[in-house]
Coordinates of C-alpha atoms in Angstrom, one line a residue:
X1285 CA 0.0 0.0 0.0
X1286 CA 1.4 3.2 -0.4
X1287 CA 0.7 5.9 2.4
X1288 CA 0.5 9.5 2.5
X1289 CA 0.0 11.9 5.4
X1290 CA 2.5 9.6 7.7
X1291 CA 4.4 12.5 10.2
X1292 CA 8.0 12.5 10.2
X1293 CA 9.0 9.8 13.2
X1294 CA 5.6 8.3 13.7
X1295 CA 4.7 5.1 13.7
X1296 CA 2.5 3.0 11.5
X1297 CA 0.2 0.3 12.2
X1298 CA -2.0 -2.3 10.5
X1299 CA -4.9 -4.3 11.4
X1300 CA -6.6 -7.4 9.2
X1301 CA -9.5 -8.1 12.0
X1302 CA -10.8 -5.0 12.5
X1303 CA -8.7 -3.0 14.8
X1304 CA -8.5 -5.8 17.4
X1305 CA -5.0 -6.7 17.2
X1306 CA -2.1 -3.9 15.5
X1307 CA 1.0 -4.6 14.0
X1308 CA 3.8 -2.7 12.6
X1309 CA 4.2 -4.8 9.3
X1310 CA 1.5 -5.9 6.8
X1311 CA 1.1 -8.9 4.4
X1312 CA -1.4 -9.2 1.9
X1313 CA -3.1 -12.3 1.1
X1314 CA -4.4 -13.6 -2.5
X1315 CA -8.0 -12.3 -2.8
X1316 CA -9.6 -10.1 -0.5
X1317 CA -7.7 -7.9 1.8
X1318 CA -10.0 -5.6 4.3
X1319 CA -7.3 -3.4 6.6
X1320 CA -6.9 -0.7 8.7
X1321 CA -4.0 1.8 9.0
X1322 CA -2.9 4.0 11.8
X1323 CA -0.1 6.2 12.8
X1324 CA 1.5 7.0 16.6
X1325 CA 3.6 10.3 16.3
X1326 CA 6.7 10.9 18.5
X1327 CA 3.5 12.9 20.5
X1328 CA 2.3 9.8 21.7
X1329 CA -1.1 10.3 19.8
X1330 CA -3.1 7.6 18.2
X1331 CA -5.0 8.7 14.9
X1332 CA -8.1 7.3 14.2
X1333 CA -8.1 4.6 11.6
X1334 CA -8.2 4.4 7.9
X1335 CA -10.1 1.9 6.5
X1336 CA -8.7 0.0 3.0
X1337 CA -10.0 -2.9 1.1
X1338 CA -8.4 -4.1 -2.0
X1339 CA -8.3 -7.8 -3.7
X1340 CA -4.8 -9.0 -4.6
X1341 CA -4.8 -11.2 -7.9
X1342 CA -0.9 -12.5 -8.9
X1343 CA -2.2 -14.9 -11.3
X1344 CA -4.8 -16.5 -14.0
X1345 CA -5.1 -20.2 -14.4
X1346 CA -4.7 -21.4 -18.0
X1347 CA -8.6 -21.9 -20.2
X1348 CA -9.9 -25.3 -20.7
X1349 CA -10.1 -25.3 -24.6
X1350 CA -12.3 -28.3 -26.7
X1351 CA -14.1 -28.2 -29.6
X1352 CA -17.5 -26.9 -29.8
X1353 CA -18.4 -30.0 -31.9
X1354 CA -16.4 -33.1 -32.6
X1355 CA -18.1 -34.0 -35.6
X1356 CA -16.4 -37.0 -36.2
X1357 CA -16.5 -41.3 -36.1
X1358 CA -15.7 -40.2 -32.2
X1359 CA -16.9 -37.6 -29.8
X1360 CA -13.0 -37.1 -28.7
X1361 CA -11.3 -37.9 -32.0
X1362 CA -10.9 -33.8 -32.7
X1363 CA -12.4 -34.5 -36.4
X1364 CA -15.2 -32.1 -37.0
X1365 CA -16.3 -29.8 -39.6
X1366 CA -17.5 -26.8 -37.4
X1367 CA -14.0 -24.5 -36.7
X1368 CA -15.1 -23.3 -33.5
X1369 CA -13.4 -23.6 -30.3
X1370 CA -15.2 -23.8 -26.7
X1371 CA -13.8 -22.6 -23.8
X1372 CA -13.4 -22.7 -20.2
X1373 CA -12.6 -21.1 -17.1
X1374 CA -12.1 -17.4 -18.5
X1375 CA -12.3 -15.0 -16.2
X1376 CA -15.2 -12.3 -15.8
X1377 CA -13.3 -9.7 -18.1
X1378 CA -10.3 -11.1 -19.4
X1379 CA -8.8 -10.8 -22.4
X1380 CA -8.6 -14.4 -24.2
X1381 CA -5.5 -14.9 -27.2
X1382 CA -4.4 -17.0 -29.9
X1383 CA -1.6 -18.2 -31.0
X1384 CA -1.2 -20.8 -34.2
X1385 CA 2.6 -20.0 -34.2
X1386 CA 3.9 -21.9 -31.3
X1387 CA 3.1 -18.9 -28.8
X1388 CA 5.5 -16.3 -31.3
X1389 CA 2.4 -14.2 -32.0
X1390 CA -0.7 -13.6 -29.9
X1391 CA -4.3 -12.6 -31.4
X1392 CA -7.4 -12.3 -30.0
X1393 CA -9.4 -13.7 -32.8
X1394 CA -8.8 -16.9 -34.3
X1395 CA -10.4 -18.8 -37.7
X1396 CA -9.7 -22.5 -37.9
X1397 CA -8.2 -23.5 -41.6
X1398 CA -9.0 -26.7 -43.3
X1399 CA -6.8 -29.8 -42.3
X1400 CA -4.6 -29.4 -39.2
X1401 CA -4.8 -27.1 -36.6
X1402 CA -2.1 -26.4 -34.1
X1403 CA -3.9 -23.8 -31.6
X1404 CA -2.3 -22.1 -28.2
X1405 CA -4.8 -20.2 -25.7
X1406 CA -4.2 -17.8 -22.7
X1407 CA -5.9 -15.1 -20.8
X1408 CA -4.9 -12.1 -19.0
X1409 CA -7.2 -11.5 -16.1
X1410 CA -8.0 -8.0 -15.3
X1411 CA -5.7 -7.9 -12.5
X1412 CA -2.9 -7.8 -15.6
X1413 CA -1.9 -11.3 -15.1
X1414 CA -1.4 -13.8 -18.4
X1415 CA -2.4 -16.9 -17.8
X1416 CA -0.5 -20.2 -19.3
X1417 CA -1.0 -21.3 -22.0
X1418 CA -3.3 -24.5 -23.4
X1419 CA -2.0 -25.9 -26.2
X1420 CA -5.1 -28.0 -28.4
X1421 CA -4.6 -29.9 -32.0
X1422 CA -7.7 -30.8 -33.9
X1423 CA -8.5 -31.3 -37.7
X1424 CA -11.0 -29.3 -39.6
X1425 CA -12.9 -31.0 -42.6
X1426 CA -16.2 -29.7 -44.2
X1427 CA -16.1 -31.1 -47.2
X1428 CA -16.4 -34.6 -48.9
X1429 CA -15.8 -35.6 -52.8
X1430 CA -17.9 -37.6 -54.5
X1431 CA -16.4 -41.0 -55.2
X1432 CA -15.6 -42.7 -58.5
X1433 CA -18.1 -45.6 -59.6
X1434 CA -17.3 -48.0 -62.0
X1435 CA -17.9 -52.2 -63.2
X1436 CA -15.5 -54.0 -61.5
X1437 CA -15.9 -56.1 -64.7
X1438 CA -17.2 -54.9 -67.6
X1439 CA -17.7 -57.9 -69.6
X1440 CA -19.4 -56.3 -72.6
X1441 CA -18.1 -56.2 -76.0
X1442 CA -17.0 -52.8 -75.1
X1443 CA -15.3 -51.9 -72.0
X1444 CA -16.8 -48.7 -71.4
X1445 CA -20.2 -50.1 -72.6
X1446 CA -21.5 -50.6 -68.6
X1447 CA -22.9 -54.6 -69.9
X1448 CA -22.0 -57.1 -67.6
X1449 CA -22.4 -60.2 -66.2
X1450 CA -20.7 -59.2 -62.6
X1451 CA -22.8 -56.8 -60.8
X1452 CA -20.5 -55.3 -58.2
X1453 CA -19.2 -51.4 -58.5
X1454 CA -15.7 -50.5 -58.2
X1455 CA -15.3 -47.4 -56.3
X1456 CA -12.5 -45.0 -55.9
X1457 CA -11.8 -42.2 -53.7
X1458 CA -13.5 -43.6 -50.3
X1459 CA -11.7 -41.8 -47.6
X1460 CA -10.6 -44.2 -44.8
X1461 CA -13.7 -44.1 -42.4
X1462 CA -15.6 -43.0 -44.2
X1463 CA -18.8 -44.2 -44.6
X1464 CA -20.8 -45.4 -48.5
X1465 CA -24.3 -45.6 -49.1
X1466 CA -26.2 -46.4 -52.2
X1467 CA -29.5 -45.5 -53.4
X1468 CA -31.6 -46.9 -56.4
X1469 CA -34.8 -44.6 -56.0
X1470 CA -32.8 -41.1 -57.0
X1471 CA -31.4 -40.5 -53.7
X1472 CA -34.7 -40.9 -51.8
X1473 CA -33.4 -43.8 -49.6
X1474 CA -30.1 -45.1 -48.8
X1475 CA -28.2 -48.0 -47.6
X1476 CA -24.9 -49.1 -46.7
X1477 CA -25.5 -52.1 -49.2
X1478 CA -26.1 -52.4 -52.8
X1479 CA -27.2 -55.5 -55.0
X1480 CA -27.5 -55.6 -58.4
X1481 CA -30.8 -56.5 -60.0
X1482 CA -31.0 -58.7 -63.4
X1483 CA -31.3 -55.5 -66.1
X1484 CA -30.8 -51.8 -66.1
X1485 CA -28.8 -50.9 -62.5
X1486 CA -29.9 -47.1 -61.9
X1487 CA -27.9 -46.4 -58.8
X1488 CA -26.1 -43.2 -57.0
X1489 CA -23.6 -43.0 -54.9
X1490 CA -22.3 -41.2 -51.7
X1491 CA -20.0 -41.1 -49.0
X1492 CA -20.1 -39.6 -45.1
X1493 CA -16.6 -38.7 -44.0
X1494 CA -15.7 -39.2 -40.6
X1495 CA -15.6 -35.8 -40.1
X1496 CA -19.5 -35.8 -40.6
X1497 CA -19.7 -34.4 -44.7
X1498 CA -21.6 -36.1 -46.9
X1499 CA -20.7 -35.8 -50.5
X1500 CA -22.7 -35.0 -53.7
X1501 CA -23.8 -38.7 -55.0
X1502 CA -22.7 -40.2 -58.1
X1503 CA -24.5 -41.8 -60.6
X1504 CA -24.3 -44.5 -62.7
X1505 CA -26.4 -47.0 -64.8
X1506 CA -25.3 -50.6 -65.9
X1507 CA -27.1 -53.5 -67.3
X1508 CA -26.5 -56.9 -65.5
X1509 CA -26.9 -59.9 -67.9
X1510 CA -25.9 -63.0 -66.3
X1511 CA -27.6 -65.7 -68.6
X1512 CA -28.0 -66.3 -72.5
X1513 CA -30.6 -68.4 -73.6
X1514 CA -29.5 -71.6 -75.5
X1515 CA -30.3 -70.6 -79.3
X1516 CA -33.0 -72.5 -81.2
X1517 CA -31.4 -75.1 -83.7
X1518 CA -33.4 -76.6 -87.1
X1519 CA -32.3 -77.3 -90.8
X1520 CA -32.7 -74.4 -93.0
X1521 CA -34.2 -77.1 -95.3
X1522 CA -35.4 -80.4 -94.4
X1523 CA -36.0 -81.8 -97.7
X1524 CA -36.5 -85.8 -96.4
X1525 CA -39.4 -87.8 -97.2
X1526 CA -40.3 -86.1 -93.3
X1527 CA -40.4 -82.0 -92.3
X1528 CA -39.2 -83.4 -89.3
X1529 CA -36.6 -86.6 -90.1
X1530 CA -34.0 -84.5 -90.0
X1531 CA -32.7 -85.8 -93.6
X1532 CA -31.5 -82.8 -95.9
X1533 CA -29.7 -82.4 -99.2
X1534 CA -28.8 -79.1 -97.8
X1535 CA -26.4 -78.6 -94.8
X1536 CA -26.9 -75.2 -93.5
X1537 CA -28.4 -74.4 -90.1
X1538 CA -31.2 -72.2 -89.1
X1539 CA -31.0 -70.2 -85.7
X1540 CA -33.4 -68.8 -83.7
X1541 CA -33.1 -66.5 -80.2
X1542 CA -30.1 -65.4 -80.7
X1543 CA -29.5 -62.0 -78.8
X1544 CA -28.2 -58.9 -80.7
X1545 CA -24.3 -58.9 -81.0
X1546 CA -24.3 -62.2 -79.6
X1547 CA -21.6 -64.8 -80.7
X1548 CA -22.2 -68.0 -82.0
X1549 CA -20.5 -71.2 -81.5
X1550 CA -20.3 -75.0 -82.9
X1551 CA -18.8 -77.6 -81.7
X1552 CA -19.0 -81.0 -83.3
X1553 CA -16.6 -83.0 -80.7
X1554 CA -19.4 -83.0 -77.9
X1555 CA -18.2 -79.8 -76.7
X1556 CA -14.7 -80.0 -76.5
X1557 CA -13.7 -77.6 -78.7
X1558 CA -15.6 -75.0 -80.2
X1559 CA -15.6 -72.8 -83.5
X1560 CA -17.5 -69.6 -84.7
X1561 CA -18.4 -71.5 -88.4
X1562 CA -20.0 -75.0 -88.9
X1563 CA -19.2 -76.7 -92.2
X1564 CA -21.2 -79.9 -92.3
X1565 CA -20.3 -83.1 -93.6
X1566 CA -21.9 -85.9 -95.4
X1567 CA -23.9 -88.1 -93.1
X1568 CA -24.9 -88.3 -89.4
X1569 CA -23.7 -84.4 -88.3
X1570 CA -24.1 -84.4 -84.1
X1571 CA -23.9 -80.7 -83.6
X1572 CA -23.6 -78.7 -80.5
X1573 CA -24.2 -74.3 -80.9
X1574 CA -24.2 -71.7 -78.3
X1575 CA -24.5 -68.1 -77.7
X1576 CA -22.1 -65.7 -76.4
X1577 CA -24.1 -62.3 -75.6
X1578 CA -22.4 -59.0 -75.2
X1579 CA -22.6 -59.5 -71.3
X1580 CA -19.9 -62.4 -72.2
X1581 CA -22.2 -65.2 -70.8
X1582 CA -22.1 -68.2 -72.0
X1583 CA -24.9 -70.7 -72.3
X1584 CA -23.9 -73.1 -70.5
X1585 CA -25.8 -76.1 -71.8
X1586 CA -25.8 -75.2 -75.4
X1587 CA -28.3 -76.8 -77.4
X1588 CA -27.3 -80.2 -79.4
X1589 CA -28.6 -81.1 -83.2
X1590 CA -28.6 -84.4 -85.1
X1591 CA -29.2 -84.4 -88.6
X1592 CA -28.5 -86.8 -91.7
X1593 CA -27.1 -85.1 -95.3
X1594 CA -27.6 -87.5 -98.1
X1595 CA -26.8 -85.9 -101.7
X1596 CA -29.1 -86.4 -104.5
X1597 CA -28.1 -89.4 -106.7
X1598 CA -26.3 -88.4 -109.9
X1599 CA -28.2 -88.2 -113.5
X1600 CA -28.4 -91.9 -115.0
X1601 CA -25.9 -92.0 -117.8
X1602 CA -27.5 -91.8 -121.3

């Protein structure tokens, strides 16, 4: 305390409990001092006493800093996509700073970037005193790409032509975490699973980060083929003494229900090996064919033909 009015050669005297007990020397304490001051002068006389209360503040305890919301796959993971800081035990009128330099440079704003963030807090308390410092990391995301869709196989005569005959997706740029949903209504519903349905495959895609984004979906159509129907086999002409005896003087095949850009196949070993051209013989011809679509499915019981060529006898000599 600083005293003015003190006589030259008097003495001074303090009291902390109200003027019951004096002393020559005074302490303060951290927080509230209530005292009472009184001088002696080489007289002998006692002045009345001067009544002083002051609180005594020598420091400020460092803020309790977290996020306002920890978006992410865990309330304590300090993933989130909301910037903002929330803190604790600040003082009734201090002055909070920031520091994202290692404690270099002070500020008494702060904006979070996106990615990491490497964030010092301290107050200084009204009393003038600056508090530690807290020192608190966390990662700011707020936005999520849409990932890449594509066939895992695309067995089509084309391989950008989305025919296949394997229905799963191949997707690319899933962040790890994150979470993929699938929708096949146009993004009315969605689920974590997706099975492909025989046809056209009308699906979008999305993913939610674990920093709680979700992306813009991404679509994509395919058609899933998985079987070819066995192709219907009969003589282009049956010319025996029967429509239906499966004699002919003329070897050529007629095919039925065979898909569009399919390929066709003969085999005349049982279905050993297998050729894109039939050339029959003369006599018994045991004939195998099958279909190849543009899906690349093959029939896989191809359908089996019997039929007899016998030539036309040649002109009697005259």
């Amino acid at each position: 305390m600083n005293l003015t009015g003190v006589e030259t050669g008097a003495t001074v005297e303090y009291s902390i409990d109200g003027g019951h007990t004096w002393s020559t020397s005074f302490s303060a304490v951290e927080g509230l001092n209530d005292a009472q001051v009184r001088q002696i002068d080489v007289a002998g006389n006692t002045s009345s006493a001067t009544s002083f209360s002051f609180t005594l503040d020598t420091s400020a305890a460092a803020p309790g800093v977290a996020l306002t919301t920890d978006s992410g796959s865990s309330a304590v993971d300090h993933i989130t996509n909301v910037g903002t800081l929330n803190l604790t035990g600040v003082e009734t009128g201090a002055t909070v700073e920031y520091s994202i330099d290692g404690g270099h440079t002070w500020s008494t704003s702060f904006s979070a970037v996106e990615g990491l963030n490497d964030a010092q807090v301290r107050q200084i308390d009204v009393a003038g005193n600056t508090s530690s410092a807290t020192s608190f990391s966390f990662t700011l995301d707020t936005s999520a790409a849409a990932p890449g869709v594509a066939l895992t196989t695309d067995s089509g005569s084309s391989a950008v032509d989305h025919i296949t005959n394997v229905g799963t997706l191949n997707l690319t740029g899933v962040e790890t975490g994150a979470t993929v949903e699938y929708s096949t209504d146009g993004g009315h519903t969605w689920s974590t699973s997706f099975n492909a349905t025989e046809g056209l495959n009308d699906v979008q895609v999305r993913q939610t980060d674990i920093a709680g984004n979700t992306s813009d979906p991404t679509s994509f159509s395919f058609t899933l083929d998985t079987s070819a129907a066995a192709p219907g086999v009969a003589l282009t002409t049956d010319s025996g003494s029967s429509a239906s005896d499966h004699i002919t003087n003329v070897g050529t095949l007629n095919l039925s229900g065979v898909e569009t850009g399919a390929t066709v196949e003969y085999s005349t070993d049982g279905g050993h090996t297998w050729s894109t051209s039939f050339s029959a013989v003369e006599g018994l011809n045991d004939i195998q064919v099958r279909q190849i679509d543009v899906a690349a499915t093959r029939r896989r019981r191809p359908r089996s033909a019997s039929c007899s060529i016998r030539r036309p006898p040649p002109p009697a000599s005259r």
